[in-house]
Amino acid sequence: MKTSAAAGAYAVLGAPWGVAAEKEQAWFDRPMRWAQLVLVENDPGRFDPDFWLDYFKRVHADGACLSAGGAVAYYPTEIPLHHRSAWLGDSDPFGYLVRGCFAMNMAVIARTDPHATWDNTFEAHPNWIAVDSKGQKRRHWSNPELWVTCAMGPYNFDFMTQVHEEIMKLYQLDGIFSNRWAGHGTCYCEHCVENFKSFAGMDLPRTSNREDPAYHKYAGWRIERLRELWFLWDRTIRKVKSTSRYIPNGFPDNVVTGALSDIFFTDHQARSGVIPPWSNGKRAKELRATMGMKPLGGIFSIGLEEPYRWKDSVQTEAEIRIWVAEGTANNMRPWFVKFSGTIYDRRWLNVVEKIYQWHYTNERYLRNVAPLARAAMVYSEQTERLYGGQPWQEQSSGHELGMYHALIEARVPFEMVNDRLLDAEHLKPFKLLVLPNVAALSESQCEQLRQYVRGGGSLVATFETSLYDEEGKPRSDFGLADVFGVSYGGGVEGPMKNSYLRLKPDADSGRFHPVLEGLNDAYRIVNGIWRLQVKPQTNFPSPVTLIPSYPDLPMEHVYPRRPDTDIRELYLRELGQGRVAYIPWDIDRTFWRIMTADHGVLLRNIVNWVANEKPPVQVTGPGILDVTVWRQAKSMTVHLVNLTNPMMMKGPFREFIPVGEQHVRIRIPQNTKIERVHLLASDKACPYRIEGDTVELTAPSVLDHEVIALDFHA
Ligand SMILES: [Zn+2]
């Protein structure tokens, strides 16, 4: 069987996912369910802290994040200019909540918010206030009583350091989490001007034009400065309690985030505008690519998350549940956030309670050790930053989003890989890498991908992948030309109208290539919007060729001028154990814009052909499901998140639409035997059949989120 080599690779678990399994469990690994209560200034004396402590208990929250200080202090601070809540009096609501949580054995971290301050601070230290590009001190955009602080100067480095030290000394917390700590746009205060000048030898940029060398330098300086601040605050609080950690809310570089954090939280609270619910899972995958299996909390809003900022609103039950399900299926630990201790609309309380109670009951199946996905999609922060400017490069995020959506529809469990972590150790778990127009790649990144293919790995790449270096400068040929077997021809065509792809069987055998499965009856399908002219360096099969654009008006003239060409629009190669597919047009971005089913089918088939091994899990049945697969210490799980809903592409969900029977085939990891299979949402045993290394079963229905749990023999 062809799976033997692959099975060897499949058995390699834990790398790079190895967490400190043998170390004593640190506090940050313990909490599985977080509760965040963000107090408002007039809460002290009005809100009922015991109600909240009781709620935390009911939902089995084992971690809490509570408002302490910054813009408003909720404890009797002694630091000059640290503004005590005007309603505080002699009380200490923060301390009361902290003691209550510690008594329930919860981990407790303080929330601070340094981004805004008051007139008295402005008067005492005008140089602590952010300055706009016209040289004006910045009033707060939402609240004109307040000032915006400079994140990179003494307000954060001196004043907030004292605040963090005081909070730690008084309450001996597990950590501090700061919201809005990293600034709001470029600050032109005296400190920023001077510090940037000594770093870069130039003035602060006046634009956010990516061609501007000052802007380029500024992005690097900002990351350095914020990293310094993170170190300073972490060092400060660890001096008070060595196990504590400083946790920033967001950091502008995922690789740095992964390296510096022992625990992190994503602040992607809910959908807004036109995004599918899988966006929450995507954020988890991006961070897992750099953090490995270190604990990641998924902050979710119980309200609407739109630009109009209805912070006291409550979202529908179905929308809250699908968002959290996407996070849980992707190994995020749920973290609800409630603004204001006084509740106006109580509808969310039962929703979160049900989600958390289910989570608590099934906790051992949610403590994942490693994902078992064999496919990974590469994402590139440098491409995002440095690529663009040409007409065919507009809306370039569509490449990644379209590919992501195609993999979801294809029900392929997959991880994401950061392009700066393409070393052998990080790529070891994967048989297949997908590169959706990963345009900016250095020579050494290309070499890492070359080695990966040499070692038996497979690649799917689209459009301008590797046609630019790590600085975003164009190359004369693809950095990966030898891997693709294709060179750049020097031209880009588009936006194309009325262009097609000719699908044809092999001239000798008369058989259709497997990448055309399900499309055999189609003489042709629609093309994308932009295509690169390329030159093949070797022989390729020709299952997909170009039908050039022809007039789309007047209707009398709409007939193909060249019904067939020998210009391939898909290049398929076998290189040892590996397979490579290069697609010289924007299939992924076109899929994101147009959602043509044929493009989805073609991408699914290409991914399956390139993988060239039995997948870890196959799920067949109606609907759109996000499928993820995990290993725990003594079990494995397959998550099925049901995204089938008229509100899938634009929330909120009104209700769930259950999907019918799903037939599931799961590959059992090497050296394990299955003892029991059950469905965690339905809460019942599931009949199953074992055939060789595969478990077969049927999940009768999925409402929102079903988890198939397979217990291993001891
Ligand atoms: Zn500044």
XYZ file of C-alpha atoms and ligand atoms in Angstrom:
715
model
C 0.000 0.000 0.000
C 1.154 3.497 -0.759
C 0.305 4.638 2.743
C 3.240 2.923 4.450
C 5.737 5.770 4.006
C 3.074 8.251 4.912
C 2.016 6.252 7.944
C 5.555 6.615 9.267
C 5.249 10.347 9.045
C 1.760 10.207 10.522
C 3.092 8.593 13.656
C 5.392 11.539 14.313
C 3.369 13.441 16.831
C 4.244 16.273 19.084
C 6.821 17.926 16.868
C 6.671 20.875 16.657
C 3.701 20.635 18.960
C 5.703 19.494 21.977
C 4.607 21.372 25.047
C 6.238 20.792 28.380
C 4.243 17.645 29.069
C 6.636 16.278 31.649
C 7.036 19.609 33.467
C 4.808 20.366 36.405
C 1.674 22.070 35.140
C 2.134 25.837 35.215
C -0.733 28.103 36.209
C -1.166 29.291 32.644
C -1.822 25.802 31.345
C -4.549 25.101 33.884
C -7.501 27.393 33.052
C -9.711 26.034 30.279
C -12.566 28.536 30.552
C -12.005 32.238 31.102
C -14.330 34.963 32.348
C -13.550 38.625 31.767
C -15.437 41.335 33.597
C -14.614 44.851 32.420
C -15.957 47.306 34.959
C -17.219 50.770 34.035
C -16.431 53.762 36.187
C -19.792 53.969 37.962
C -19.971 50.229 38.737
C -18.469 50.474 42.259
C -21.330 50.552 44.725
C -23.898 49.737 42.013
C -22.954 46.336 40.683
C -23.177 43.122 42.673
C -19.780 41.377 42.825
C -21.323 38.302 44.458
C -23.596 37.818 41.470
C -20.499 37.623 39.279
C -18.588 35.311 41.599
C -21.612 33.027 41.663
C -21.855 33.145 37.863
C -18.157 32.285 37.479
C -18.777 29.271 39.690
C -21.894 28.167 37.818
C -20.087 28.228 34.479
C -17.000 26.450 35.897
C -14.729 29.315 34.840
C -11.236 28.546 36.078
C -9.585 31.781 34.956
C -10.690 35.381 35.456
C -9.523 38.665 33.993
C -10.712 41.644 36.039
C -10.467 45.407 35.563
C -7.850 46.901 37.857
C -6.365 50.131 36.572
C -5.006 52.386 33.851
C -7.651 54.830 32.662
C -9.684 54.101 35.813
C -8.509 52.378 39.004
C -10.946 50.034 40.743
C -8.771 49.610 43.828
C -7.387 52.177 46.316
C -4.258 53.066 44.371
C -1.639 55.318 45.954
C 0.081 56.270 42.707
C -0.235 59.989 41.908
C -2.352 60.650 38.795
C -3.695 57.069 38.749
C -7.355 58.007 38.536
C -9.548 56.266 41.125
C -13.119 55.646 40.020
C -15.200 58.619 41.183
C -17.590 56.058 42.735
C -14.866 54.100 44.563
C -15.077 55.766 47.998
C -13.355 53.479 50.492
C -14.228 50.336 48.583
C -12.033 47.888 46.689
C -14.272 46.024 44.233
C -11.287 44.669 42.332
C -9.765 43.206 45.515
C -13.132 41.727 46.512
C -13.464 39.939 43.180
C -9.820 38.785 43.245
C -10.215 37.231 46.700
C -13.466 35.560 45.650
C -11.839 34.050 42.567
C -8.760 32.873 44.453
C -11.062 31.228 46.985
C -12.526 29.192 44.095
C -9.006 28.229 43.001
C -9.246 30.256 39.812
C -6.267 31.801 38.064
C -6.615 35.588 38.200
C -5.115 38.228 35.971
C -5.660 41.971 36.147
C -6.811 43.997 33.167
C -5.283 47.410 32.648
C -5.992 49.941 29.929
C -3.309 52.576 29.397
C -4.611 54.270 26.268
C -6.511 57.205 27.791
C -5.973 59.686 30.607
C -7.365 62.794 32.275
C -6.818 66.576 32.285
C -4.736 66.508 35.458
C -2.273 64.130 33.813
C -2.180 66.324 30.738
C -1.427 69.366 32.933
C 1.277 67.624 34.977
C 2.967 65.796 32.074
C 1.957 67.219 28.695
C 4.726 65.115 27.122
C 2.852 61.888 28.058
C 0.087 62.708 25.589
C 0.050 61.478 21.985
C 0.558 64.081 19.256
C -1.050 63.976 15.819
C 0.671 64.680 12.492
C -0.277 68.376 12.728
C 1.517 68.686 16.078
C -1.682 68.778 18.181
C -2.056 66.861 21.452
C -4.724 64.229 20.834
C -8.080 64.409 22.529
C -9.801 61.049 22.818
C -11.782 60.321 19.634
C -14.744 58.906 21.551
C -14.642 60.715 24.875
C -13.600 64.409 24.742
C -13.035 64.501 28.519
C -9.966 62.338 28.002
C -6.614 62.468 26.238
C -4.933 59.733 24.182
C -1.635 58.698 25.736
C 1.614 58.013 23.880
C 2.230 54.251 23.981
C 5.943 54.473 23.226
C 6.981 57.086 25.773
C 7.142 57.667 29.546
C 3.402 57.245 30.171
C 3.732 53.528 29.460
C 7.410 52.997 30.251
C 7.356 54.834 33.626
C 3.845 55.507 34.869
C 2.160 52.242 33.803
C 5.180 50.264 35.039
C 4.525 51.700 38.516
C 0.833 50.849 38.193
C 1.618 47.250 37.235
C 4.062 46.905 40.106
C 1.553 48.274 42.624
C -1.224 45.937 41.429
C 1.088 42.940 41.701
C 2.360 43.890 45.157
C -1.149 44.384 46.513
C -2.819 41.311 44.986
C -0.117 38.766 44.009
C -1.857 37.910 40.754
C -1.015 35.312 38.120
C -0.570 37.966 35.485
C -1.512 41.283 33.959
C -3.266 41.748 30.636
C -3.342 45.168 28.987
C -5.904 46.316 26.501
C -5.058 49.033 23.943
C -1.467 49.245 25.084
C 0.237 49.555 21.678
C -0.865 53.000 20.471
C -3.394 54.300 17.984
C -1.663 55.458 14.811
C 1.725 57.155 14.558
C 2.526 59.466 17.455
C 4.593 62.597 16.766
C 5.370 63.552 20.382
C 8.842 64.715 21.360
C 9.822 61.237 22.639
C 8.702 59.420 19.505
C 10.443 61.963 17.249
C 13.700 61.654 19.153
C 13.619 57.868 19.674
C 12.820 57.150 16.049
C 15.563 59.511 14.893
C 18.181 57.729 16.974
C 16.909 54.330 15.746
C 16.539 55.095 12.047
C 18.423 58.349 11.478
C 15.344 59.892 9.893
C 12.099 61.686 10.672
C 8.880 59.833 11.437
C 6.893 58.895 8.317
C 4.025 61.167 7.344
C 2.223 58.514 5.278
C 1.503 54.837 5.477
C 2.731 54.317 1.935
C 4.621 51.023 1.837
C 7.094 52.404 -0.708
C 8.215 55.071 1.801
C 11.539 53.934 3.404
C 10.630 55.800 6.615
C 7.390 53.847 6.888
C 9.313 50.639 6.385
C 11.709 51.539 9.227
C 8.836 52.705 11.394
C 7.166 49.292 11.275
C 10.417 47.703 12.524
C 10.972 50.355 15.204
C 7.425 49.980 16.508
C 7.828 46.229 16.918
C 11.164 46.742 18.749
C 9.770 49.402 21.055
C 6.678 47.339 21.927
C 8.812 44.292 22.540
C 10.913 46.361 24.986
C 7.744 47.432 26.766
C 6.469 43.849 26.940
C 9.836 42.762 28.445
C 9.829 45.631 30.934
C 6.329 44.915 32.243
C 6.934 41.171 32.304
C 10.179 41.634 34.237
C 8.493 44.063 36.640
C 5.671 41.738 37.592
C 7.873 38.627 37.744
C 10.047 40.433 40.315
C 7.000 40.507 42.563
C 5.825 36.963 41.750
C 8.100 34.811 39.631
C 5.347 32.661 38.071
C 3.319 35.639 36.861
C 3.237 36.691 33.209
C 2.546 39.905 31.388
C 0.135 39.281 28.497
C -0.332 42.018 25.897
C -3.598 42.227 24.003
C -2.226 41.693 20.515
C 1.251 42.199 19.107
C 2.067 43.214 15.522
C 4.167 40.132 14.735
C 3.032 36.543 15.179
C 6.535 35.038 15.293
C 7.604 37.347 18.127
C 4.288 36.612 19.867
C 4.898 32.873 19.633
C 8.447 33.158 20.932
C 7.694 35.442 23.890
C 4.379 34.094 25.183
C 3.641 31.254 27.541
C -0.028 32.078 27.173
C -1.859 34.385 24.781
C -5.370 35.584 24.026
C -6.846 36.540 20.682
C -9.088 39.570 20.674
C -11.186 38.571 17.648
C -14.475 38.906 19.434
C -17.115 38.276 16.797
C -18.024 38.687 13.160
C -18.569 42.047 11.552
C -19.413 42.878 7.961
C -18.981 40.001 5.546
C -16.917 37.273 7.118
C -17.738 33.622 7.723
C -17.620 32.093 11.199
C -14.466 30.145 10.291
C -12.589 33.418 10.709
C -12.310 32.604 14.429
C -10.689 29.232 13.716
C -8.348 30.888 11.226
C -7.039 33.251 13.891
C -6.348 30.256 16.142
C -4.451 28.477 13.365
C -2.306 31.554 12.605
C -1.224 31.817 16.216
C -0.739 28.070 16.677
C 1.702 28.252 13.782
C 3.996 30.351 15.975
C 2.957 29.374 19.525
C 2.634 25.621 19.063
C 0.332 24.133 21.666
C 0.813 26.801 24.316
C -2.550 27.869 25.786
C -4.532 30.283 23.662
C -7.682 32.003 24.895
C -10.297 33.084 22.380
C -11.934 36.293 23.615
C -15.530 36.386 22.411
C -18.094 39.091 22.680
C -21.572 38.380 23.915
C -22.689 41.439 21.919
C -22.518 42.787 18.391
C -19.072 43.663 17.132
C -19.594 46.385 14.544
C -18.072 49.817 13.904
C -21.046 51.451 15.625
C -19.824 50.017 18.920
C -22.955 48.794 20.667
C -20.897 47.672 23.633
C -23.914 46.938 25.830
C -25.678 44.792 23.213
C -26.424 41.063 23.241
C -25.928 38.802 20.226
C -28.203 35.919 19.150
C -27.650 32.569 20.832
C -26.837 30.816 17.546
C -24.226 33.401 16.587
C -22.459 33.235 19.956
C -22.469 29.438 19.811
C -21.133 29.081 16.275
C -18.343 31.594 16.947
C -17.244 29.787 20.115
C -17.588 26.375 18.411
C -15.167 27.506 15.700
C -12.682 28.533 18.400
C -13.087 25.319 20.395
C -12.767 23.132 17.289
C -9.482 24.933 16.679
C -8.113 24.532 20.209
C -8.952 27.943 21.620
C -10.052 28.122 25.211
C -13.249 30.148 25.477
C -13.037 33.546 27.172
C -16.223 35.579 27.401
C -15.973 39.302 27.887
C -18.673 41.399 29.482
C -18.403 45.176 29.599
C -20.036 46.732 32.669
C -20.838 44.921 35.896
C -24.423 46.117 35.633
C -26.473 43.976 33.243
C -29.113 45.513 30.978
C -29.983 42.475 28.834
C -29.715 39.077 30.508
C -30.289 36.831 27.495
C -26.624 35.899 27.082
C -26.173 34.480 30.576
C -27.781 31.103 29.889
C -26.126 30.814 26.500
C -22.616 31.128 27.910
C -23.558 28.934 30.864
C -24.640 26.081 28.541
C -21.515 26.383 26.395
C -19.197 26.416 29.417
C -20.949 23.557 31.201
C -20.623 21.354 28.108
C -16.981 22.385 27.871
C -16.395 21.518 31.529
C -18.085 18.114 31.227
C -15.946 17.215 28.211
C -12.741 18.887 29.286
C -10.511 15.859 28.918
C -11.410 15.628 25.230
C -10.604 19.305 24.773
C -7.120 19.194 26.276
C -5.438 18.583 22.965
C -1.851 17.439 22.667
C -1.429 17.883 18.906
C -3.436 18.416 15.757
C -3.455 15.459 13.363
C -3.934 17.479 10.178
C -1.569 16.555 7.355
C -2.153 19.633 5.230
C -1.032 23.163 6.059
C -1.565 26.521 4.452
C 1.394 28.901 4.494
C 0.688 32.500 5.464
C 3.124 35.326 5.062
C 3.144 38.506 7.152
C 5.967 39.865 4.960
C 3.875 39.391 1.809
C 0.975 41.102 3.533
C 3.230 44.054 4.462
C 5.376 44.407 1.357
C 3.455 43.122 -1.649
C 1.072 45.203 -3.715
C 0.717 48.354 -5.736
C -0.002 46.810 -9.146
C -3.540 46.395 -10.497
C -3.325 42.579 -10.422
C -2.237 42.734 -6.784
C -5.352 44.457 -5.502
C -7.478 42.669 -2.895
C -4.604 40.269 -2.391
C -5.992 38.970 0.906
C -8.538 37.191 -1.306
C -5.946 34.554 -2.197
C -5.650 33.372 1.389
C -9.347 33.739 2.180
C -10.430 31.925 -0.989
C -8.029 29.063 -0.375
C -9.171 28.848 3.245
C -12.795 28.681 2.192
C -12.038 26.056 -0.463
C -10.308 23.850 2.127
C -13.275 24.213 4.479
C -15.696 23.236 1.709
C -13.409 20.330 0.803
C -13.529 19.254 4.489
C -9.763 19.006 4.651
C -8.430 19.335 8.207
C -5.494 21.705 7.997
C -3.106 23.825 9.981
C -1.417 27.090 9.057
C 2.342 27.618 8.849
C 4.108 30.954 9.227
C 6.494 31.573 6.322
C 9.284 32.520 8.735
C 9.055 29.078 10.346
C 9.568 26.805 7.348
C 12.340 24.761 8.995
C 12.197 20.977 8.865
C 10.987 20.697 12.456
C 7.969 22.920 11.844
C 7.087 21.186 8.565
C 7.561 17.637 9.840
C 3.893 16.961 10.685
C 2.726 17.837 7.169
C 2.526 15.937 3.894
C 1.247 18.935 1.980
C 1.765 22.706 1.975
C -0.574 25.107 0.212
C 0.845 28.516 -0.824
C -1.959 30.897 -1.836
C 0.028 33.580 -3.696
C 2.795 33.697 -1.086
C 4.587 36.246 -3.234
C 7.436 37.535 -1.050
C 9.893 34.769 -0.141
C 13.626 34.994 0.508
C 16.213 32.706 -1.100
C 16.506 30.785 2.140
C 12.730 30.383 2.469
C 12.658 29.019 -1.095
C 15.489 26.656 -0.185
C 13.523 25.404 2.852
C 10.556 24.658 0.584
C 12.852 22.948 -1.927
C 14.237 20.732 0.866
C 10.699 19.985 1.992
C 9.753 18.712 -1.473
C 13.024 16.779 -1.716
C 12.114 15.093 1.556
C 8.818 13.850 0.112
C 6.582 16.846 0.831
C 4.019 18.127 -1.655
C 3.153 21.691 -2.668
C 0.234 23.585 -4.178
C 1.143 27.151 -5.184
C -0.774 29.850 -6.992
C -0.158 33.002 -9.041
C 2.901 35.092 -8.037
C 4.201 32.734 -5.313
C 7.973 33.365 -4.861
C 8.119 35.994 -7.641
C 9.303 38.622 -5.089
C 12.064 38.585 -2.493
C 11.607 39.113 1.234
C 11.808 42.905 0.738
C 9.002 42.777 -1.816
C 11.354 43.400 -4.766
C 10.421 41.580 -7.981
C 12.578 38.714 -9.224
C 13.181 37.961 -12.903
C 11.917 34.425 -12.290
C 10.082 32.513 -9.555
C 12.322 31.684 -6.611
C 10.702 28.240 -6.863
C 10.938 27.924 -10.680
C 12.864 24.646 -10.388
C 10.216 23.189 -8.057
C 7.302 24.330 -10.215
C 9.140 23.332 -13.412
C 7.847 26.626 -14.751
C 9.489 30.020 -15.374
C 7.951 33.452 -15.375
C 7.192 34.617 -18.899
C 7.297 38.320 -18.112
C 3.646 39.306 -18.506
C 0.369 39.509 -16.625
C -2.990 39.410 -18.381
C -6.201 40.829 -16.964
C -8.656 41.687 -15.777
C -9.870 38.978 -18.154
C -13.488 38.794 -19.226
C -15.145 35.843 -20.850
C -12.070 33.592 -20.649
C -12.402 29.846 -19.990
C -10.478 26.727 -19.093
C -10.615 23.750 -21.438
C -10.808 20.423 -19.575
C -9.691 17.422 -21.559
C -8.749 13.777 -21.201
C -5.235 12.511 -21.720
C -4.538 12.229 -25.459
C -3.059 8.690 -25.195
C -5.240 6.969 -22.586
C -8.429 8.929 -23.182
C -8.847 9.097 -19.398
C -9.481 12.236 -17.383
C -6.860 13.212 -14.824
C -8.004 12.758 -11.174
C -7.939 16.551 -10.688
C -10.970 16.711 -13.016
C -13.101 14.274 -11.011
C -16.679 15.498 -11.036
C -15.927 17.844 -13.926
C -15.598 15.223 -16.699
C -18.804 16.322 -18.357
C -17.716 19.920 -18.479
C -16.125 20.709 -21.760
C -14.902 23.876 -20.129
C -15.268 25.948 -16.958
C -14.747 29.661 -16.293
C -11.252 31.052 -15.915
C -9.993 33.446 -13.238
C -9.545 37.208 -13.491
C -5.745 37.595 -13.755
C -3.209 35.160 -15.206
C 0.583 35.155 -15.414
C 2.305 34.267 -18.634
C 4.688 31.442 -17.839
C 7.051 29.115 -19.705
C 7.147 25.420 -18.856
C 10.684 24.029 -18.502
C 9.661 20.415 -18.787
C 6.828 18.172 -20.031
C 3.506 18.378 -18.253
C 0.134 16.679 -18.620
C -2.486 19.007 -20.099
C -5.743 18.451 -18.238
C -6.510 22.211 -18.046
C -5.669 24.651 -20.846
C -6.507 28.234 -21.745
C -9.398 29.435 -23.866
C -8.467 33.104 -24.334
C -10.911 35.941 -23.727
C -13.279 36.711 -26.564
C -15.833 39.506 -27.048
C -18.790 39.456 -24.675
C -20.823 41.938 -26.785
C -22.680 42.321 -29.070
C -24.221 38.945 -28.389
C -23.886 38.077 -32.068
C -20.113 38.174 -31.601
C -19.876 36.001 -28.524
C -18.119 32.925 -29.880
C -14.631 31.674 -29.059
C -12.024 32.867 -31.500
C -9.593 30.196 -30.324
C -11.647 27.314 -28.862
C -8.515 25.460 -27.788
C -4.838 26.200 -27.118
C -1.926 24.239 -25.729
C -1.317 26.888 -23.033
C -1.584 25.031 -19.724
C -3.314 26.705 -16.814
C -2.354 24.000 -14.324
C 1.100 22.425 -13.985
C 1.212 19.058 -12.232
C 4.464 17.256 -11.395
C 5.597 14.208 -9.473
C 8.970 14.600 -7.782
C 9.922 11.433 -5.880
C 7.413 10.995 -3.031
C 6.230 14.566 -3.435
C 3.824 16.133 -5.887
C 3.662 19.743 -6.985
C 0.784 21.703 -8.488
C 1.404 25.218 -9.734
C -1.563 27.320 -10.886
C -0.490 30.462 -12.799
C -3.766 32.342 -12.289
C -5.701 33.719 -9.338
C -7.957 30.721 -8.720
C -8.080 31.358 -4.956
C -8.862 35.091 -5.135
C -11.414 34.517 -7.905
C -13.013 31.818 -5.773
C -13.264 34.281 -2.883
C -14.907 36.905 -5.125
C -17.159 34.751 -7.301
C -17.469 31.480 -5.319
C -17.827 29.444 -8.509
C -18.462 25.852 -7.479
C -16.236 24.521 -10.309
C -13.203 26.325 -8.892
C -13.937 24.822 -5.484
C -14.118 21.327 -6.990
C -10.901 21.849 -8.933
C -9.037 23.070 -5.838
C -10.339 20.146 -3.763
C -9.218 17.656 -6.394
C -5.809 19.283 -6.756
C -5.238 19.181 -2.996
C -6.294 15.513 -2.816
C -4.112 14.522 -5.771
C -1.086 16.394 -4.437
C -1.478 14.939 -0.921
C -1.152 11.429 -2.388
C -2.041 9.629 0.845
C -5.107 8.521 2.731
C -6.363 11.607 4.641
C -6.535 11.528 8.464
C -10.304 11.933 8.296
C -12.916 11.865 5.543
C -16.421 13.133 6.178
C -19.128 12.722 3.549
C -22.668 14.037 3.775
C -24.639 17.187 3.114
C -23.719 20.699 4.181
C -20.645 22.798 4.891
C -18.641 21.546 7.851
C -15.354 22.700 9.320
C -13.535 19.453 10.153
C -10.637 19.384 12.608
C -8.847 16.396 14.129
C -6.917 16.237 17.401
C -5.040 13.948 19.669
C -5.290 14.056 23.467
C -3.301 12.048 26.028
C -5.603 8.983 25.852
C -7.982 9.741 23.022
C -8.496 11.482 19.741
C -11.343 13.679 18.527
C -12.874 14.826 15.275
C -14.758 18.123 15.466
C -17.561 18.839 12.999
C -18.714 22.460 13.065
C -21.884 22.960 11.061
C -21.587 26.178 9.064
C -24.564 25.335 6.852
C -26.729 28.399 7.274
C -28.251 31.163 5.155
C -26.271 33.579 7.338
C -22.937 31.834 6.803
C -21.262 34.656 4.904
C -22.831 37.483 6.873
C -24.017 37.066 10.379
C -25.670 36.854 12.693
C -27.060 33.320 12.583
C -30.740 33.309 13.580
C -30.980 29.574 14.202
C -29.153 26.367 13.438
C -30.069 24.261 10.432
C -29.189 20.660 11.336
C -27.437 18.616 8.656
C -28.244 14.950 8.166
C -26.101 11.811 8.312
C -22.360 12.249 8.028
C -20.286 9.194 7.139
C -16.917 9.448 8.791
C -13.687 7.514 8.181
C -10.929 8.215 10.676
C -7.365 6.938 10.473
C -6.197 5.541 13.777
C -2.714 6.694 14.815
C -0.039 3.981 14.885
C 0.275 1.813 17.999
C -3.165 2.680 19.297
C -6.351 0.643 19.657
C -9.839 2.032 19.946
C -11.819 1.149 23.053
C -14.908 3.296 22.722
C -16.435 5.876 20.390
C -18.981 8.418 21.465
C -20.508 11.693 20.369
C -19.913 14.467 22.878
C -22.669 16.884 21.823
C -25.351 14.206 21.433
C -23.912 12.604 24.569
C -24.282 9.040 23.359
C -22.230 6.057 22.257
C -21.738 5.656 18.528
C -21.650 2.298 16.726
C -18.483 1.891 14.658
C -16.574 -0.531 12.474
C -12.808 -0.962 12.255
C -11.219 -1.771 8.898
C -7.453 -1.971 8.982
C -6.205 1.355 10.284
C -9.565 3.082 9.807
C -12.612 3.582 12.035
C -15.876 3.988 10.165
C -19.008 5.443 11.679
C -22.063 7.547 10.995
C -22.945 10.691 12.905
C -26.756 10.830 12.585
C -26.930 14.644 12.489
C -24.990 17.762 13.414
C -26.784 20.767 14.873
C -23.967 23.245 15.567
C -20.927 21.372 16.806
C -20.481 17.625 17.172
C -17.319 16.050 18.537
C -16.532 12.416 17.803
C -14.354 11.119 20.638
C -12.313 7.929 20.238
C -10.894 6.534 23.482
C -7.696 4.533 23.185
C -6.987 1.282 25.037
C -4.776 1.941 28.016
Zn 4.812 59.502 21.310
